[in-house]
Tab-separated table of C-alpha atoms in Angstrom:
chain	number	residue	atom	x	y	z
A	1	MET	CA	-9.080	-6.986	33.293
A	2	SER	CA	-12.481	-7.912	32.106
A	3	ALA	CA	-12.735	-9.571	28.495
A	4	VAL	CA	-14.046	-7.750	25.651
A	5	SER	CA	-17.793	-8.767	24.975
A	6	TYR	CA	-19.181	-9.425	21.509
A	7	LEU	CA	-21.302	-6.329	21.511
A	8	GLU	CA	-18.354	-4.193	22.522
A	9	SER	CA	-15.887	-5.648	19.868
A	10	ILE	CA	-18.797	-5.227	16.933
A	11	VAL	CA	-19.148	-1.607	18.048
A	12	VAL	CA	-15.558	-0.902	18.489
A	13	GLY	CA	-14.777	-2.740	15.185
A	14	ALA	CA	-17.059	-0.676	13.091
A	15	LEU	CA	-15.464	2.425	14.872
A	16	GLN	CA	-12.145	1.374	14.262
A	17	GLY	CA	-12.864	0.405	10.440
A	18	VAL	CA	-14.503	4.059	9.840
A	19	SER	CA	-12.023	6.082	11.788
A	20	GLU	CA	-8.855	4.563	10.735
A	21	LEU	CA	-9.443	5.618	7.070
A	22	PHE	CA	-11.456	8.736	7.922
A	23	PRO	CA	-9.342	11.432	8.885
A	24	VAL	CA	-10.541	11.583	12.620
A	25	SER	CA	-8.202	9.268	14.521
A	26	SER	CA	-9.147	5.522	15.404
A	27	LEU	CA	-6.876	5.688	18.708
A	28	GLY	CA	-8.609	8.966	19.812
A	29	HIS	CA	-12.035	7.417	19.129
A	30	SER	CA	-11.067	4.083	20.761
A	31	VAL	CA	-10.030	6.166	24.180
A	32	LEU	CA	-12.893	8.314	24.148
A	33	LEU	CA	-15.780	5.965	23.397
A	34	PRO	CA	-15.587	3.857	26.750
A	35	ALA	CA	-14.900	7.014	28.731
A	36	LEU	CA	-17.955	8.537	27.092
A	37	VAL	CA	-20.385	5.725	27.694
A	38	GLY	CA	-18.884	4.476	31.065
A	39	GLY	CA	-19.867	1.679	33.041
A	40	SER	CA	-18.904	-1.861	31.869
A	41	TRP	CA	-17.720	-0.398	28.759
A	42	GLY	CA	-14.995	1.887	30.843
A	43	ARG	CA	-13.739	-1.194	32.552
A	44	ASP	CA	-13.582	-3.643	29.567
A	45	LEU	CA	-12.350	-1.043	26.966
A	46	SER	CA	-9.323	0.253	29.030
A	47	ILE	CA	-6.109	0.825	27.053
A	48	GLY	CA	-3.020	-0.235	29.081
A	49	LYS	CA	-0.393	-2.504	29.301
A	50	ASP	CA	-1.377	-6.150	28.610
A	51	SER	CA	-5.027	-5.094	28.284
A	52	PRO	CA	-7.288	-7.199	26.423
A	53	TYR	CA	-8.798	-4.195	24.639
A	54	LEU	CA	-5.510	-3.225	23.240
A	55	ALA	CA	-4.892	-6.823	22.183
A	56	VAL	CA	-8.272	-6.867	20.366
A	57	LEU	CA	-7.583	-3.498	18.893
A	58	VAL	CA	-4.296	-4.804	17.180
A	59	ALA	CA	-6.389	-7.471	15.394
A	60	MET	CA	-8.806	-4.780	14.154
A	61	HIS	CA	-5.985	-2.765	12.803
A	62	VAL	CA	-4.739	-5.764	10.802
A	63	ALA	CA	-8.254	-6.214	9.638
A	64	THR	CA	-8.050	-2.633	8.181
A	65	ALA	CA	-4.777	-3.342	6.582
A	66	ILE	CA	-6.004	-6.404	4.866
A	67	ALA	CA	-8.921	-4.473	3.539
A	68	LEU	CA	-6.486	-1.871	2.224
A	69	ILE	CA	-4.577	-4.303	0.381
A	70	LEU	CA	-7.674	-5.855	-0.999
A	71	PHE	CA	-9.059	-2.461	-2.324
A	72	PHE	CA	-5.432	-1.483	-3.748
A	73	ARG	CA	-4.567	-4.841	-4.779
A	74	ARG	CA	-3.734	-4.062	-8.474
A	75	ASP	CA	-1.601	-1.400	-7.062
A	76	TRP	CA	0.237	-3.469	-4.749
A	77	VAL	CA	0.827	-6.376	-7.284
A	78	ARG	CA	2.465	-3.573	-9.489
A	79	ILE	CA	4.448	-1.960	-6.499
A	80	VAL	CA	5.808	-5.229	-5.265
A	81	THR	CA	6.626	-6.252	-8.843
A	82	GLY	CA	8.571	-3.130	-9.316
A	83	LEU	CA	10.719	-3.399	-6.090
A	84	TRP	CA	11.372	-7.156	-7.225
A	85	THR	CA	12.570	-5.857	-10.634
A	86	SER	CA	14.472	-3.066	-9.242
A	87	ILE	CA	16.315	-5.361	-6.696
A	88	ARG	CA	16.867	-7.954	-9.398
A	89	ARG	CA	18.026	-5.635	-12.018
A	90	ARG	CA	19.651	-3.091	-9.706
A	91	GLU	CA	17.863	-0.059	-11.419
A	92	VAL	CA	15.201	2.117	-10.609
A	93	ARG	CA	13.661	3.448	-14.167
A	94	THR	CA	9.765	2.666	-14.048
A	95	ALA	CA	7.243	4.449	-12.173
A	96	ASP	CA	6.187	1.472	-10.167
A	97	GLN	CA	9.945	0.838	-9.201
A	98	ARG	CA	10.339	4.215	-7.816
A	99	LEU	CA	7.086	4.456	-6.022
A	100	ALA	CA	8.063	1.205	-4.211
A	101	TRP	CA	11.339	2.742	-3.084
A	102	LEU	CA	9.603	5.982	-1.924
A	103	LEU	CA	7.236	3.919	0.195
A	104	ILE	CA	9.984	2.212	1.678
A	105	LEU	CA	11.935	5.257	2.369
A	106	ALA	CA	8.867	7.209	3.915
A	107	THR	CA	8.012	4.376	6.184
A	108	ILE	CA	11.279	4.234	8.167
A	109	PRO	CA	10.976	7.035	10.072
A	110	VAL	CA	7.476	6.271	11.419
A	111	GLY	CA	8.866	2.677	12.134
A	112	ILE	CA	11.612	3.673	14.231
A	113	ALA	CA	9.330	6.115	16.248
A	114	GLY	CA	6.934	3.627	16.626
A	115	LEU	CA	9.089	1.196	18.091
A	116	LEU	CA	10.990	3.797	20.459
A	117	LEU	CA	7.660	5.895	21.459
A	118	GLU	CA	4.456	4.240	20.879
A	119	SER	CA	4.179	2.392	24.093
A	120	LEU	CA	5.211	5.367	26.143
A	121	LEU	CA	3.010	7.871	24.582
A	122	ARG	CA	0.164	5.232	24.762
A	123	ASP	CA	0.519	4.770	28.686
A	124	VAL	CA	0.922	8.578	29.154
A	125	LEU	CA	-1.400	10.141	26.673
A	126	GLY	CA	-3.769	7.177	26.103
A	127	LYS	CA	-6.481	8.930	28.500
A	128	PRO	CA	-9.714	10.211	27.686
A	129	VAL	CA	-8.565	14.180	28.435
A	130	PRO	CA	-5.323	14.140	26.425
A	131	SER	CA	-7.111	12.306	23.625
A	132	ALA	CA	-9.846	14.938	23.334
A	133	ILE	CA	-7.630	17.612	23.341
A	134	PHE	CA	-5.565	16.132	20.409
A	135	LEU	CA	-8.629	15.388	18.719
A	136	ALA	CA	-9.714	18.976	18.739
A	137	LEU	CA	-6.167	19.850	17.659
A	138	ASN	CA	-6.345	17.520	14.711
A	139	GLY	CA	-9.499	19.557	13.576
A	140	GLY	CA	-7.511	22.509	13.573
A	141	VAL	CA	-4.736	21.134	11.609
A	142	LEU	CA	-7.294	19.832	8.971
A	143	PHE	CA	-8.893	23.450	8.795
A	144	ALA	CA	-5.771	24.924	8.458
A	145	ALA	CA	-4.323	22.817	5.663
A	146	GLU	CA	-7.389	23.538	3.901
A	147	LYS	CA	-7.135	27.186	4.422
A	148	PHE	CA	-3.203	27.583	3.687
A	149	SER	CA	-2.094	24.843	1.639
A	150	ARG	CA	-0.472	25.871	-1.510
A	151	LYS	CA	-2.607	24.905	-4.907
A	152	PRO	CA	-2.229	21.335	-5.891
A	153	LYS	CA	0.376	20.954	-8.757
A	154	THR	CA	-1.183	17.535	-9.339
A	155	ALA	CA	-4.302	19.268	-10.489
A	156	VAL	CA	-2.305	20.668	-13.231
A	157	ALA	CA	-0.548	17.581	-13.967
A	158	ARG	CA	-3.930	15.792	-14.593
A	159	GLU	CA	-4.274	18.125	-17.515
A	160	GLU	CA	-0.903	18.548	-18.860
A	161	GLU	CA	1.228	15.734	-18.384
A	162	THR	CA	1.818	12.997	-20.921
A	163	ILE	CA	2.478	9.627	-19.095
A	164	ASP	CA	5.686	8.042	-20.249
A	165	PHE	CA	5.825	4.282	-20.135
A	166	SER	CA	8.872	3.999	-22.517
A	167	ALA	CA	10.819	2.531	-19.755
A	168	GLU	CA	8.410	-0.621	-19.670
A	169	GLU	CA	9.807	-3.681	-21.287
A	170	THR	CA	7.265	-3.486	-24.417
A	171	MET	CA	6.133	-0.604	-26.472
A	172	VAL	CA	2.840	-2.026	-27.155
A	173	MET	CA	0.143	0.784	-26.801
A	174	ARG	CA	-2.343	-0.087	-23.891
A	175	ALA	CA	-4.876	1.657	-22.023
A	176	VAL	CA	-3.931	3.327	-18.872
A	177	THR	CA	-6.103	3.092	-15.783
A	178	ILE	CA	-6.643	5.984	-13.576
A	179	ASP	CA	-4.984	4.083	-10.773
A	180	GLU	CA	-1.696	3.803	-12.916
A	181	ALA	CA	-1.774	7.430	-13.695
A	182	THR	CA	-2.140	8.513	-10.150
A	183	ASP	CA	0.738	6.155	-9.003
A	184	VAL	CA	2.816	7.753	-11.983
A	185	ARG	CA	2.025	11.122	-10.442
A	186	LEU	CA	3.244	9.957	-6.721
A	187	SER	CA	6.281	8.540	-8.144
A	188	LYS	CA	7.474	11.874	-9.393
A	189	LEU	CA	7.503	13.082	-5.558
A	190	SER	CA	11.247	13.697	-4.701
A	191	VAL	CA	12.594	11.498	-1.951
A	192	LYS	CA	12.548	14.404	0.580
A	193	GLU	CA	8.806	15.184	-0.052
A	194	ALA	CA	8.032	11.218	0.325
A	195	VAL	CA	9.893	11.039	3.442
A	196	LEU	CA	8.371	14.255	4.715
A	197	ILE	CA	5.031	12.884	4.147
A	198	GLY	CA	5.642	9.698	5.515
A	199	SER	CA	7.084	11.233	8.788
A	200	ALA	CA	4.071	13.038	9.541
A	201	GLN	CA	2.571	9.639	10.730
A	202	ILE	CA	4.486	10.091	13.677
A	203	LEU	CA	2.388	12.545	14.879
A	204	ALA	CA	-0.727	9.880	14.697
A	205	LEU	CA	1.103	8.242	17.704
A	206	LEU	CA	-0.541	10.880	19.686
A	207	PRO	CA	-4.160	9.631	20.448
A	208	GLY	CA	-6.526	12.059	18.661
A	209	ILE	CA	-4.132	12.924	15.789
A	210	SER	CA	-5.431	10.943	12.742
A	211	ARG	CA	-2.826	9.100	10.734
A	212	SER	CA	-4.598	9.523	7.491
A	213	GLY	CA	-5.347	13.072	8.225
A	214	ILE	CA	-2.033	14.215	9.116
A	215	THR	CA	-0.588	12.316	6.314
A	216	MET	CA	-3.110	13.952	3.897
A	217	VAL	CA	-2.284	17.416	5.378
A	218	ALA	CA	1.434	16.744	4.732
A	219	GLY	CA	0.630	15.714	1.180
A	220	LEU	CA	-1.502	18.757	0.323
A	221	ARG	CA	1.541	20.952	2.101
A	222	ARG	CA	3.702	19.334	-0.768
A	223	GLY	CA	1.477	20.264	-3.599
A	224	LEU	CA	-0.557	17.057	-3.794
A	225	ASP	CA	-4.379	17.263	-4.488
A	226	HIS	CA	-6.946	15.719	-2.293
A	227	GLU	CA	-7.344	12.475	-3.916
A	228	ASP	CA	-3.665	11.950	-4.523
A	229	ALA	CA	-2.689	12.847	-0.801
A	230	ALA	CA	-5.488	10.254	0.450
A	231	ARG	CA	-4.334	7.501	-1.960
A	232	PHE	CA	-0.464	8.070	-0.992
A	233	ALA	CA	-1.736	8.162	2.913
A	234	TRP	CA	-3.304	4.876	2.589
A	235	LEU	CA	-0.518	3.185	0.673
A	236	LEU	CA	1.878	4.444	3.456
A	237	ALA	CA	-0.316	3.390	6.196
A	238	THR	CA	-0.522	-0.332	5.055
A	239	PRO	CA	2.895	-1.657	5.670
A	240	VAL	CA	3.030	0.405	9.025
A	241	ILE	CA	-0.233	-1.154	10.343
A	242	LEU	CA	0.724	-4.590	9.144
A	243	ALA	CA	4.344	-4.422	10.909
A	244	ALA	CA	2.675	-3.151	14.156
A	245	GLY	CA	-0.033	-6.053	13.928
A	246	ALA	CA	2.749	-8.588	13.310
A	247	LEU	CA	4.841	-7.344	16.119
A	248	LYS	CA	1.780	-7.141	18.662
A	249	MET	CA	-0.636	-9.853	17.642
A	250	PRO	CA	0.885	-12.574	19.776
A	251	SER	CA	-0.443	-10.708	22.836
A	252	LEU	CA	-3.795	-11.670	21.776
A	253	PHE	CA	-3.105	-15.376	22.195
A	254	THR	CA	-1.862	-15.294	25.562
A	255	PRO	CA	-3.706	-17.408	28.267
A	256	GLU	CA	-5.304	-14.376	29.888
A	257	ASN	CA	-6.589	-13.111	26.628
A	258	LYS	CA	-8.224	-16.276	25.485
A	259	PRO	CA	-11.892	-15.145	26.505
A	260	SER	CA	-11.364	-12.088	24.012
A	261	LEU	CA	-10.351	-14.186	21.129
A	262	GLY	CA	-14.198	-14.736	19.796
A	263	PRO	CA	-14.956	-11.063	20.106
A	264	ALA	CA	-11.685	-10.181	18.636
A	265	LEU	CA	-12.477	-12.429	15.610
A	266	VAL	CA	-15.995	-10.993	15.094
A	267	GLY	CA	-14.669	-7.446	15.633
A	268	SER	CA	-11.981	-7.825	13.109
A	269	VAL	CA	-14.727	-8.822	10.409
A	270	VAL	CA	-16.954	-5.820	11.395
A	271	ALA	CA	-13.540	-3.727	10.906
A	272	PHE	CA	-12.628	-5.119	7.587
A	273	ILE	CA	-16.080	-4.637	6.046
A	274	ALA	CA	-16.226	-0.999	7.662
A	275	SER	CA	-12.654	-0.216	6.229
A	276	TYR	CA	-13.494	-1.688	2.717
A	277	ILE	CA	-16.725	0.519	2.627
A	278	SER	CA	-14.944	3.584	4.156
A	279	VAL	CA	-12.110	3.512	1.445
A	280	ARG	CA	-14.286	2.999	-1.361
A	281	PHE	CA	-16.505	5.871	-0.292
A	282	LEU	CA	-13.408	7.928	0.438
A	283	THR	CA	-11.696	7.716	-2.704
A	284	LYS	CA	-14.848	9.004	-4.367
A	285	TYR	CA	-15.140	11.679	-1.889
A	286	PHE	CA	-11.886	13.169	-2.216
A	287	GLU	CA	-12.136	13.396	-6.176
A	288	THR	CA	-14.071	16.764	-5.473
A	289	ARG	CA	-14.353	17.418	-1.715
A	290	THR	CA	-12.208	18.410	1.117
A	291	LEU	CA	-11.279	17.909	4.753
A	292	THR	CA	-13.243	20.637	6.271
A	293	PRO	CA	-16.363	18.613	7.094
A	294	PHE	CA	-13.849	16.197	9.270
A	295	ALA	CA	-12.263	19.372	10.530
A	296	ILE	CA	-15.464	20.516	12.055
A	297	TYR	CA	-16.317	17.077	13.349
A	298	CYS	CA	-13.040	16.737	15.195
A	299	ALA	CA	-13.142	20.156	16.758
A	300	VAL	CA	-16.723	19.698	17.813
A	301	ALA	CA	-16.182	16.000	19.205
A	302	GLY	CA	-12.917	17.076	20.965
A	303	ILE	CA	-14.250	20.066	22.817
A	304	GLY	CA	-17.548	18.349	23.360
A	305	SER	CA	-15.617	15.501	25.228
A	306	LEU	CA	-13.588	17.909	27.285
A	307	ILE	CA	-16.890	19.699	28.230
A	308	PHE	CA	-18.381	16.297	29.278
A	309	PHE	CA	-15.655	15.360	31.264
A	310	ALA	CA	-15.421	18.676	32.992
A	311	VAL	CA	-19.230	18.596	33.695
A	312	SER	CA	-19.332	14.911	34.673
A	313	GLY	CA	-15.879	14.351	36.255
A	314	ALA	CA	-15.820	10.927	34.170
A	315	ALA	CA	-12.414	11.284	33.278
């Protein structure tokens, strides 16, 4: 297989960084882009077993996870600290302790499914036509979520609830940040609700179904508002992406993939920057806006790609 070029890695890195966090499916776009462009891009950017492109994509995903960790660094410090104190003291009392365990429990289903199904689904469905179909379906799911989801209970909680920090070690009054208040609300999800939301990530194994989008939809269905649903989706995605990267990154350093190491590094830097800008933008966006524009985009892009493939015979 051909090595990935620097230009290809830069374009794909920017696309990966944006589409992984926007609810539009990074895997679907990674499959559709080379098919739509064609030529050497179609040859170089082919997803398959032992493909250099696949190894480069893994590196870009890890870069996205690092960007998420950096952006939510204060949250992750509290969450990891909460997990440590929970294990050491054998208790689950604080919001940080509870949120840490909810994230762990909610990640288990997709971790198991990924190990069992990811390669099979990628090899069978990681092709342009299925990806376009699932991308259009992703748009339909996002639109349906906006139309039929119940009224967010967290919107009421923002106005009415009093955040209780009495379980913390000190009773010194301190300012409560917006991020802490959000994490307190998320920690009040039941175990069943958290696991159901986390399990939605399994559908993202289908190319064209967005991980962040489908997780947000599940969160909206459980009564979260857009801002909290997005935040929980990104917190859930981080350990999943890192674990998958740790499992697959060694394939990037095989002798046959050596020519792609440079482009992988450059593309990962681009993906990191694009991811950080994207999450910064989206955290503000979902404070007041909805999934509807992304639903329209996915439907148009998916159906438009299918028409292109039918007319050109490219797929």
